[in-house]
CSV table of C-alpha atoms and ligand atoms in Angstrom, one decimal:
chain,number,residue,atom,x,y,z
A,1,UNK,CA,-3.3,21.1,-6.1
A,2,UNK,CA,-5.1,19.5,-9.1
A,3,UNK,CA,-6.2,15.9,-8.2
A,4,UNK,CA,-7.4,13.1,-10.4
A,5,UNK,CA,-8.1,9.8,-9.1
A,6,UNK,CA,-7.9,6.8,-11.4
A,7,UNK,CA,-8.2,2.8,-11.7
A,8,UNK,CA,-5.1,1.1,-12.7
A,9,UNK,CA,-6.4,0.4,-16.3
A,10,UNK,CA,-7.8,4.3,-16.6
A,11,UNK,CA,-3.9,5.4,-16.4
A,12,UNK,CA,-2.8,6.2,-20.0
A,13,UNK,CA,0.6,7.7,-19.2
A,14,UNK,CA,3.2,8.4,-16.7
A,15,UNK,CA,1.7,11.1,-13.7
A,16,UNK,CA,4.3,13.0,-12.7
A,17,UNK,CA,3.3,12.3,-9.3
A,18,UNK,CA,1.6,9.3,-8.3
A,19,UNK,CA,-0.2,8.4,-5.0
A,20,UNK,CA,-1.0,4.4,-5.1
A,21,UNK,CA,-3.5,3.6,-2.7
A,22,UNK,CA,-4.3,-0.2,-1.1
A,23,UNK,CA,-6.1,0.4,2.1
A,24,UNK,CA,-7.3,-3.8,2.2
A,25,UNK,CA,-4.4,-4.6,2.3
A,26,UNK,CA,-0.7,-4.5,0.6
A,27,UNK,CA,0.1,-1.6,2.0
A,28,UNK,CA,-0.8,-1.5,5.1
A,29,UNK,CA,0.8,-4.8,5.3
A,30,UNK,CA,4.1,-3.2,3.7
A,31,UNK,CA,3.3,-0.5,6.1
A,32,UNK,CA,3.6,-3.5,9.0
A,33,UNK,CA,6.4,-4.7,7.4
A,34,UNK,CA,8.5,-1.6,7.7
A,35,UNK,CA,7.6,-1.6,11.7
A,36,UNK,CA,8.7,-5.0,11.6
A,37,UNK,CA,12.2,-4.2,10.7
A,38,UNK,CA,12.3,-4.7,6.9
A,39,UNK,CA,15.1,-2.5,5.1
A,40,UNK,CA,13.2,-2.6,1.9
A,41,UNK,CA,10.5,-4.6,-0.2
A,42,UNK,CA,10.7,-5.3,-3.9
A,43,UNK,CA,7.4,-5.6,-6.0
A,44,UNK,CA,7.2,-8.4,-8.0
A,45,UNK,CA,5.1,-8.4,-11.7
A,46,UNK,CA,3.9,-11.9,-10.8
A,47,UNK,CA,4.8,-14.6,-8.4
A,48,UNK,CA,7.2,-16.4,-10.5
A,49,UNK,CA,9.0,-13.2,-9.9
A,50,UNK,CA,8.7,-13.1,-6.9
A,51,UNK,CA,10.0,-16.6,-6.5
A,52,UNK,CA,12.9,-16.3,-8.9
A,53,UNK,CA,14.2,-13.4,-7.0
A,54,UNK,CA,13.7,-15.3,-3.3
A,55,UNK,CA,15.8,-18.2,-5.3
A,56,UNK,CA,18.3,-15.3,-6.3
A,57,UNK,CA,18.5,-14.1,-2.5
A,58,UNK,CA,18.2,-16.7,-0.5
A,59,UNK,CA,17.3,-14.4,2.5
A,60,UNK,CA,14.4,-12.1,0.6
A,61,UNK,CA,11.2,-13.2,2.3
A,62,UNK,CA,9.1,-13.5,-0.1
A,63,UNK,CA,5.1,-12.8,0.6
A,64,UNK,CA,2.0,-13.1,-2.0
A,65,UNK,CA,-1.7,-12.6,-1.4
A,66,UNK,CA,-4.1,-15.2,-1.1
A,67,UNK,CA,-3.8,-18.7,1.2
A,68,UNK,CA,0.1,-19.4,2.0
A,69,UNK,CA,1.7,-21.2,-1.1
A,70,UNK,CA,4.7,-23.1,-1.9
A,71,UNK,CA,7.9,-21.0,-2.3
A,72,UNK,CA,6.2,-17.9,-0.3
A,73,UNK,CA,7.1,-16.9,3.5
A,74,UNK,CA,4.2,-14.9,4.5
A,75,UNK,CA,1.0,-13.6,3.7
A,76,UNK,CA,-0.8,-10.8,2.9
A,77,UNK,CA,-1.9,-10.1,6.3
A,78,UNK,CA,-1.0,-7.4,8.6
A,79,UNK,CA,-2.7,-9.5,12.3
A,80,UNK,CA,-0.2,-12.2,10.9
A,81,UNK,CA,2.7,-9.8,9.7
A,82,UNK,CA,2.6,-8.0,13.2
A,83,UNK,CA,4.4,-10.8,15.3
A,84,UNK,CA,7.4,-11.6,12.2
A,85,UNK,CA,10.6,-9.9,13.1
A,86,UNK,CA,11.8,-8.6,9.4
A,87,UNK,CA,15.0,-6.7,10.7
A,88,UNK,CA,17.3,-6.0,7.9
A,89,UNK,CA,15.2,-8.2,5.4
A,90,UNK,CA,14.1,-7.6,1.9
A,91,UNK,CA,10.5,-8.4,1.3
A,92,UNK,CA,9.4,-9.5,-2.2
A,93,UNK,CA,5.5,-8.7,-2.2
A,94,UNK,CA,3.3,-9.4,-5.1
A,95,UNK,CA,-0.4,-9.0,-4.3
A,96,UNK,CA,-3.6,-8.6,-6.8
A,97,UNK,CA,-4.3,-5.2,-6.9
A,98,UNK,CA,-1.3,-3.3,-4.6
A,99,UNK,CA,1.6,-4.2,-6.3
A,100,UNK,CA,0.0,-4.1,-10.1
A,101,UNK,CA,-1.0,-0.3,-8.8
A,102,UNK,CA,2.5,0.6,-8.0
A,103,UNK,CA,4.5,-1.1,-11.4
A,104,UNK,CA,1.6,0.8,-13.2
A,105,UNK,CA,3.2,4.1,-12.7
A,106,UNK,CA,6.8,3.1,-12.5
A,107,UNK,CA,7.5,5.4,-14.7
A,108,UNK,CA,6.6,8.2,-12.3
A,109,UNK,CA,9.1,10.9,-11.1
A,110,UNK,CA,7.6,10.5,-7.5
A,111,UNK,CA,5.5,7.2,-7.0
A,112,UNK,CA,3.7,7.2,-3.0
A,113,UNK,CA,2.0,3.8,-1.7
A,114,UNK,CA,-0.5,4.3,0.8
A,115,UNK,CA,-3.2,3.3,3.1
A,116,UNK,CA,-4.6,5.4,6.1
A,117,UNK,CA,-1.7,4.0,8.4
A,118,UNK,CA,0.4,6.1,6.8
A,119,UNK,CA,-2.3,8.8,5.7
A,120,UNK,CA,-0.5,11.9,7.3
A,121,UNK,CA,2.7,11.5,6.5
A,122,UNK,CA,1.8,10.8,3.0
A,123,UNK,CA,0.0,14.0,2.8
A,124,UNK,CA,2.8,15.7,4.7
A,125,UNK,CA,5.7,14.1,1.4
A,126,UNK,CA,2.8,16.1,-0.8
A,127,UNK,CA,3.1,19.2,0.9
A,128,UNK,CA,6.5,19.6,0.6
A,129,UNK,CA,6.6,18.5,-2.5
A,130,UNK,CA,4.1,21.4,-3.5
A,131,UNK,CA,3.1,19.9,-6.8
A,132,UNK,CA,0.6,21.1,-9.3
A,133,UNK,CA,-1.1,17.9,-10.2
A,134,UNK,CA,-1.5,14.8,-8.3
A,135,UNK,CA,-3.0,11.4,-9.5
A,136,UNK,CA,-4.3,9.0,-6.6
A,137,UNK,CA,-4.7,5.5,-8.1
A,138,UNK,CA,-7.4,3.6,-6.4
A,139,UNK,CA,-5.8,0.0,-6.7
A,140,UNK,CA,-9.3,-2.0,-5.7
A,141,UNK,CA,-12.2,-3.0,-8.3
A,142,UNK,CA,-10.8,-1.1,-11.0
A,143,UNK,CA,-10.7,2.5,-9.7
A,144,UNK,CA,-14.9,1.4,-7.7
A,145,UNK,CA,-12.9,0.1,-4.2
A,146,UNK,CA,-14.7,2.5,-2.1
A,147,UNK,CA,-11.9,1.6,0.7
A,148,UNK,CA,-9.5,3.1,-1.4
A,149,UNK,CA,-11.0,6.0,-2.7
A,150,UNK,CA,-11.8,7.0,0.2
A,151,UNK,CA,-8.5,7.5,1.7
A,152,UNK,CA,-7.2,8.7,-1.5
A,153,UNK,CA,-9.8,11.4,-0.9
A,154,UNK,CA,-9.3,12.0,2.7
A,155,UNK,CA,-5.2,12.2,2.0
A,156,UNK,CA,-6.1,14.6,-0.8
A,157,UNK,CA,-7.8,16.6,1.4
A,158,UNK,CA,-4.9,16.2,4.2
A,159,UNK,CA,-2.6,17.6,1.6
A,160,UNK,CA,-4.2,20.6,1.8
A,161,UNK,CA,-6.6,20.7,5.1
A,162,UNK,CA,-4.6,19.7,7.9
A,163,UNK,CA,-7.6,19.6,10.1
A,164,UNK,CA,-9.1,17.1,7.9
A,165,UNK,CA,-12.0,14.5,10.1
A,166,UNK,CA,-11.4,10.8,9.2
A,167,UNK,CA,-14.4,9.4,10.7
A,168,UNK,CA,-16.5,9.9,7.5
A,169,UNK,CA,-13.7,8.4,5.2
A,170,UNK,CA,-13.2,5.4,8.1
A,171,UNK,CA,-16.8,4.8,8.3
A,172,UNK,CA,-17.0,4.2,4.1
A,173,UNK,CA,-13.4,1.9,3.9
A,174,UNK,CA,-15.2,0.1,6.9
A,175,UNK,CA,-18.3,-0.3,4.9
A,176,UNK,CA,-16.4,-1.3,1.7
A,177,UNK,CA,-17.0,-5.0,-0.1
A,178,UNK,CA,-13.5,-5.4,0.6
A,179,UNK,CA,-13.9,-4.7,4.2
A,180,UNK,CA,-16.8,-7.4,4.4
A,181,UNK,CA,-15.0,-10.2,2.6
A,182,UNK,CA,-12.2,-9.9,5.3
A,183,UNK,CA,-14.3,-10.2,8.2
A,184,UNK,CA,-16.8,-13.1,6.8
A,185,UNK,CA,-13.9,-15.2,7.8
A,186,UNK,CA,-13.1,-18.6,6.6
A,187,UNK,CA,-10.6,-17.5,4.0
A,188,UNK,CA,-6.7,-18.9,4.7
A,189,UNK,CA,-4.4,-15.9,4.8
A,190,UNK,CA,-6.5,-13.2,7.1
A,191,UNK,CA,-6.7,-12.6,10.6
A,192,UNK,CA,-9.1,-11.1,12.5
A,193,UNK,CA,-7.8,-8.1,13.3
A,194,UNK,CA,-6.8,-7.2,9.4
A,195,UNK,CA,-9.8,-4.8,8.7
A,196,UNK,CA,-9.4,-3.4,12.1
A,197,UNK,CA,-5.7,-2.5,11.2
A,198,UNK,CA,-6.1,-1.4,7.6
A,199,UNK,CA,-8.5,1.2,9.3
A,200,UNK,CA,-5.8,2.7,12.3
A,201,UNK,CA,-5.8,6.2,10.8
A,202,UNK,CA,-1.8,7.5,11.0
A,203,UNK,CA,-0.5,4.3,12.9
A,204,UNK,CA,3.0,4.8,10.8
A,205,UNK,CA,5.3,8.3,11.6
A,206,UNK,CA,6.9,7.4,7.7
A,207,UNK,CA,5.4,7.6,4.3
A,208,UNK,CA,6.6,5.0,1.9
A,209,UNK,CA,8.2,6.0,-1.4
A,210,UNK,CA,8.9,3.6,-4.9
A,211,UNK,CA,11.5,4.2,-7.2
A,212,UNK,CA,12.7,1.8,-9.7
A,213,UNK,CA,16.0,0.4,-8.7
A,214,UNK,CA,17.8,-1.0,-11.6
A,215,UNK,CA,14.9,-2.9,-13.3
A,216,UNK,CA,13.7,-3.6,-10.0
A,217,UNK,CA,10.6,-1.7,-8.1
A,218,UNK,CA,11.4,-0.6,-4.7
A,219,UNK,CA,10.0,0.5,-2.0
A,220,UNK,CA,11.3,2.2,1.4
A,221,UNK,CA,10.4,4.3,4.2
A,222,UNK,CA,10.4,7.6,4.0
A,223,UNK,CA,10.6,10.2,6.9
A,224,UNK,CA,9.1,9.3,10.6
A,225,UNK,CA,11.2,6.3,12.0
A,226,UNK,CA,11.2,4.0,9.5
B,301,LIG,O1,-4.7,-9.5,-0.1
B,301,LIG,C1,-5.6,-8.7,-0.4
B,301,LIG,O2,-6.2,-8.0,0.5
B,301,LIG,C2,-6.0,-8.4,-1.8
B,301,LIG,C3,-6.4,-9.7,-2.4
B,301,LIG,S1,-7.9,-10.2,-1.9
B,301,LIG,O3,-8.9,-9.4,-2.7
B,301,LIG,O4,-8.1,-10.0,-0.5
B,301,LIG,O5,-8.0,-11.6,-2.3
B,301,LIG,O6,-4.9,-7.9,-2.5
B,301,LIG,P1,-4.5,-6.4,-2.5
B,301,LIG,O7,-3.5,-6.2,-3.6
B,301,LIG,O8,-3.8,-6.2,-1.2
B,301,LIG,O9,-5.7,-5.6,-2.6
B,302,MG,MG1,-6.9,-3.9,-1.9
């Protein structure tokens, strides 16, 4: 399996398959929100999107990175996220680096999201897929998140290795500037327990799959329980 592993703005045209990785922390919070009972989430281009389609469907819930804002329902957290029953709901999540990731590649025959919460059976969707040529975006700092490469590296590796050891991936996401702006604390919209989450290797049975719906970017569950 060829791998290349690019920042959003080093993508200059549609992969064929496309792994979009945001360890800290979309989606491991859209991981969360699939545990929680969500049926789907949309990704918004921006948050007037995202709050013209909550005042479309009344009962999307709609959730944005950052401190909580007018309009939005939740935050970008998954130690906030894990107490929210979601059952049956639509998410609409637009977050800085996630989300802009995922409408990068829309155009993508088979478009993954991915953290290490769902590491295994993202590399398991890969397997059977048995593609030639694989293209991990690393969402964070412009291709540099070292939290997201990273995993992109270790589910690379997955893909292939089964055995694959996490600690030496864990122990760089866990060292990552992202990592250490979560836990200085003080920011509105984290919990504690975020960076501890982001970095539960496998917590999720499903991989999570986006396919344009429409005009609209969609995520779901794929596989496990989800
Ligand atoms: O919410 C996040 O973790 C980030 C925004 S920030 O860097 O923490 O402010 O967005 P994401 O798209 O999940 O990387
Ligand atoms: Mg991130």
């Amino acid at each position: 399996m060829d791998t290349r592993f690019l920042g959003i703005s080093d993508l200059s045209e549609a992969p064929s398959v496309a792994v979009v990785v945001d360890v800290m922390r979309a989606f491991t919070v859209a991981a969360w929100a699939f545990a929680q009972g969500a049926e789907k989430i949309v990704l918004a281009e921006s948050p007037n999107e995202a709050l013209a389609l909550k005042a479309g469907h009344p009962d999307w819930v709609a959730l944005k990175d950052g401190p909580p804002a007018p309009g939005f329902d939740l935050v970008n957290s998954p130690g906030l996220l894990r107490s929210v029953d979601l059952g049956g709901r639509t998410v609409v999540q637009k977050t800085t680096a996630g989300t802009v990731g995922a409408l990068a590649v829309k155009e993508a025959s088979l478009v993954l999201c991915a953290g290490f919460v769902v590491a295994e059976a993202t590399a398991r969707l890969l397997r059977t897929q048995n593609s030639d040529s694989v293209t991990f975006v690393v969402t964070g700092e412009d291709g540099q998140a070292d939290e997201d490469l990273a995993c992109a590296q270790y589910i690379a590796l997955r893909a292939t290795e089964a055995g694959t050891d996490a600690a030496e991936f864990l122990r760089r996401a866990a060292q990552s500037r992202a990592a250490a702006e979560l836990a200085e604390g003080g920011r509105q919209g984290v919990h504690p327990d975020d960076v501890a989450l982001c970095l539960e290797v496998d917590r999720f049975p499903f991989a999570m799959v986006a396919a344009l719906e429409g005009s609209l970017m969609v995520l779901r569950p794929w596989g496990g329980s989800g």
